[in-house]
PDB file of C-alpha atoms in Angstrom:
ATOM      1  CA  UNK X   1      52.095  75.635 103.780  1.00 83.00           C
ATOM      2  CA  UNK X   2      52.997  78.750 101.865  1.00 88.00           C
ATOM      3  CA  UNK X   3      57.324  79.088 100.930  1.00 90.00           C
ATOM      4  CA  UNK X   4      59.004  82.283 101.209  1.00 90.00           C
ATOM      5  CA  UNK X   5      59.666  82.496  97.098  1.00 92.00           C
ATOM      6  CA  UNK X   6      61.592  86.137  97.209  1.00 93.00           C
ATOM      7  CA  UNK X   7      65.417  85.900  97.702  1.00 88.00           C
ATOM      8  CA  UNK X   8      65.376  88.838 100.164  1.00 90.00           C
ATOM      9  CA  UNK X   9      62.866  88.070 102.158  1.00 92.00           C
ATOM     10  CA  UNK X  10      64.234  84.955 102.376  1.00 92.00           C
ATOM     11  CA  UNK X  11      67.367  85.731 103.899  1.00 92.00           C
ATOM     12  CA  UNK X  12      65.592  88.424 106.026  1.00 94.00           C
ATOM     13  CA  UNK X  13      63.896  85.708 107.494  1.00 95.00           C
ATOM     14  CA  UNK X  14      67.097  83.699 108.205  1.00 96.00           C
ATOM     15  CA  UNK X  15      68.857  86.502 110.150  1.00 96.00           C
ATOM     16  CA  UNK X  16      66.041  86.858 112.021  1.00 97.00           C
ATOM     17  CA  UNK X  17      66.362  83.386 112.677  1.00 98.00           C
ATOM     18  CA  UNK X  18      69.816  83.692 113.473  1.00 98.00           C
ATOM     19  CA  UNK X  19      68.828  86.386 116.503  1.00 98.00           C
ATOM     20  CA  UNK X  20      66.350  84.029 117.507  1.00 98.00           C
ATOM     21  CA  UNK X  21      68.745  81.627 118.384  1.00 98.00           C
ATOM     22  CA  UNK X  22      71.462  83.729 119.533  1.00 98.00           C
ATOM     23  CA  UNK X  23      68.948  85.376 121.955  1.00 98.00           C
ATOM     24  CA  UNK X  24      67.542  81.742 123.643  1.00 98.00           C
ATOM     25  CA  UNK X  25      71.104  79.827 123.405  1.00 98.00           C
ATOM     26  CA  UNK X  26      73.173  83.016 124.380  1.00 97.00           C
ATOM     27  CA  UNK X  27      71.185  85.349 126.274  1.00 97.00           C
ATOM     28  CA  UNK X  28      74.390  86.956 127.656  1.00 97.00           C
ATOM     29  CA  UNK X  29      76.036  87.199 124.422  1.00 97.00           C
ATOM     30  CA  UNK X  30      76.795  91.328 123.554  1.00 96.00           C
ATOM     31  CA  UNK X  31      77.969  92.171 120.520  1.00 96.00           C
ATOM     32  CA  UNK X  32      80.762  94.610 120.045  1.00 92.00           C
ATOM     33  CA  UNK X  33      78.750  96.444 117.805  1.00 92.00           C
ATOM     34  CA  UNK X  34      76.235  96.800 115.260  1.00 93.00           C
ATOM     35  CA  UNK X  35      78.617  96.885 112.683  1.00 91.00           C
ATOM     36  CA  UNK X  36      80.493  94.012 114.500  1.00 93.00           C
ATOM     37  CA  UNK X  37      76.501  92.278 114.665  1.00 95.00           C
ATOM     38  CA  UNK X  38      76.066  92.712 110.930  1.00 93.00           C
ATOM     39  CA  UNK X  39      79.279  90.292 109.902  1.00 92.00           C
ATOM     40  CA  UNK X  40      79.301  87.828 112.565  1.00 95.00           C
ATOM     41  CA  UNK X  41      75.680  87.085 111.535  1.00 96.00           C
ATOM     42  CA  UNK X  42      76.438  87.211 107.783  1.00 92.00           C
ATOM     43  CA  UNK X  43      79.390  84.931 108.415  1.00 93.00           C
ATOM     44  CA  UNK X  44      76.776  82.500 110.359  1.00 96.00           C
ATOM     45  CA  UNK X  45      74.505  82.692 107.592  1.00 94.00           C
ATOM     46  CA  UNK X  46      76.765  81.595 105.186  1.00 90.00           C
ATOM     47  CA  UNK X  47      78.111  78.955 107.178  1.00 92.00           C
ATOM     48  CA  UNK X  48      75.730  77.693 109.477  1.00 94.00           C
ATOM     49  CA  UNK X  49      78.015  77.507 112.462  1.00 96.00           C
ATOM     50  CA  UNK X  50      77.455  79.320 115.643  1.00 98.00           C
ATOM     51  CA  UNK X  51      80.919  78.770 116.937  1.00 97.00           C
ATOM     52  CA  UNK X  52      81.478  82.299 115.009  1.00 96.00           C
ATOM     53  CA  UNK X  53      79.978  83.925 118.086  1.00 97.00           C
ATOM     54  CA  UNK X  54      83.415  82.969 120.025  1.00 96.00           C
ATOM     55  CA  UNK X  55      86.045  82.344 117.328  1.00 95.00           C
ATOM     56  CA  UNK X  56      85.777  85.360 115.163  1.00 93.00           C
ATOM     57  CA  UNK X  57      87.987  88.368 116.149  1.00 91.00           C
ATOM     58  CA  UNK X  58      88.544  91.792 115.443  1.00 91.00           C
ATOM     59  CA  UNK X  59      91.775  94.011 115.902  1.00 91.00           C
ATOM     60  CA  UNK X  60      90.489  97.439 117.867  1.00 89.00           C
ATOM     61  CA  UNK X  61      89.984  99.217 114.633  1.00 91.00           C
ATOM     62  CA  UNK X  62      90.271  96.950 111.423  1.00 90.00           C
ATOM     63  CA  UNK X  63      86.636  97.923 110.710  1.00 89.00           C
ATOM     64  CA  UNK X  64      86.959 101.320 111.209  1.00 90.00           C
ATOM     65  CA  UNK X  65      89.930 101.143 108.717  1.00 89.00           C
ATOM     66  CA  UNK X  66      87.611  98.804 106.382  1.00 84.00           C
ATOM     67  CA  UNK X  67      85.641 101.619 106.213  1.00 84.00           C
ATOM     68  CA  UNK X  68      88.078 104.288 105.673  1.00 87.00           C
ATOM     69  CA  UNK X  69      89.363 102.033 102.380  1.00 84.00           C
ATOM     70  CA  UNK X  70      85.835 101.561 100.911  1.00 79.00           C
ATOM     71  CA  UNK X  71      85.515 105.520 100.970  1.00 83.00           C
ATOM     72  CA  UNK X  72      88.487 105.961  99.382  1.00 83.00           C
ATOM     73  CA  UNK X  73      87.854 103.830  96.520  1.00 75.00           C
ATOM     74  CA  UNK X  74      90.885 101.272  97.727  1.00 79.00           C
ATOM     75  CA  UNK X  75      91.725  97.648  96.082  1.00 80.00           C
ATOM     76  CA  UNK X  76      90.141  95.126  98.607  1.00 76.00           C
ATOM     77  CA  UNK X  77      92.566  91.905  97.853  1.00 79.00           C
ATOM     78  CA  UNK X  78      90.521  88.687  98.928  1.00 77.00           C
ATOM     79  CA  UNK X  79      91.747  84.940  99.076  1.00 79.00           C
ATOM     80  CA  UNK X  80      88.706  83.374  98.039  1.00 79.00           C
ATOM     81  CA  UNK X  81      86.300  83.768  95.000  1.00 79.00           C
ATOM     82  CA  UNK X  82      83.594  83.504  97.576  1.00 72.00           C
ATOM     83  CA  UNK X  83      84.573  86.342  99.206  1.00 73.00           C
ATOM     84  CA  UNK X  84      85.118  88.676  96.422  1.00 71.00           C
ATOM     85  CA  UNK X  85      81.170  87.253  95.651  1.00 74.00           C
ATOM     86  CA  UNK X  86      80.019  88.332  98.861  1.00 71.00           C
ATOM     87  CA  UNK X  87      81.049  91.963  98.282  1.00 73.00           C
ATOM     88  CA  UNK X  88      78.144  93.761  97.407  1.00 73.00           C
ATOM     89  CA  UNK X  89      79.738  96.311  94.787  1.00 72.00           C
ATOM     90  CA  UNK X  90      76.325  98.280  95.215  1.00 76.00           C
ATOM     91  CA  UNK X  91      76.757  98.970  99.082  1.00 71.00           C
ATOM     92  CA  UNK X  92      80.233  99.322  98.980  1.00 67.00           C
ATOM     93  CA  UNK X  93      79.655 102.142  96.231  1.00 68.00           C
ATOM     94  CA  UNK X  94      77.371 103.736  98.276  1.00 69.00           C
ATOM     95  CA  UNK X  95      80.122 104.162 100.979  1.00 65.00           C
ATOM     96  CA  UNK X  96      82.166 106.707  98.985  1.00 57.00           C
ATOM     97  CA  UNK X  97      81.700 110.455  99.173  1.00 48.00           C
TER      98      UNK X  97
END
């Protein structure tokens, strides 16, 4: 048997995982949006619980405004050191014009 050794292929392979199973246990299930697809699966990911799919909610346009902050350079305030962790400072610089 030959392991997966590189990080990003290795979490590549767990989202598509993720789809995998959100496709055969929840055919039905549409996601808001691709944006909307890209957290709820990251917040799967991290925790392994598929309950996400029906318990996380969004206000109409707190991601929109998410956005709006990153491109203006704004202080993102977090409760958690985990969450400050999963910030990729990288991305989120890309964001800004």
């Amino acid at each position: 048997m030959q392991y997966i050794q590189q990080p990003q292929a290795i979490e590549a392979k767990s989202f598509d995982i993720i789809g995998e199973i959100i496709r055969e246990t929840r055919p039905d299930y549409q996601f808001a949006s691709p944006l909307h697809e890209a957290i709820i699966k990251r917040v799967i990911h991290t925790t392994a619980d598929f309950d996400w799919l029906d318990i996380l909610w969004f206000s109409s346009d707190v991601l929109e405004q998410f956005c709006a902050a990153l491109s203006r350079s704004s202080v993102i305030y977090t409760d958690t050191t985990m969450a400050l962790s999963g910030i990729n400072k990288n991305a989120a610089g890309k964001i800004r014009r």
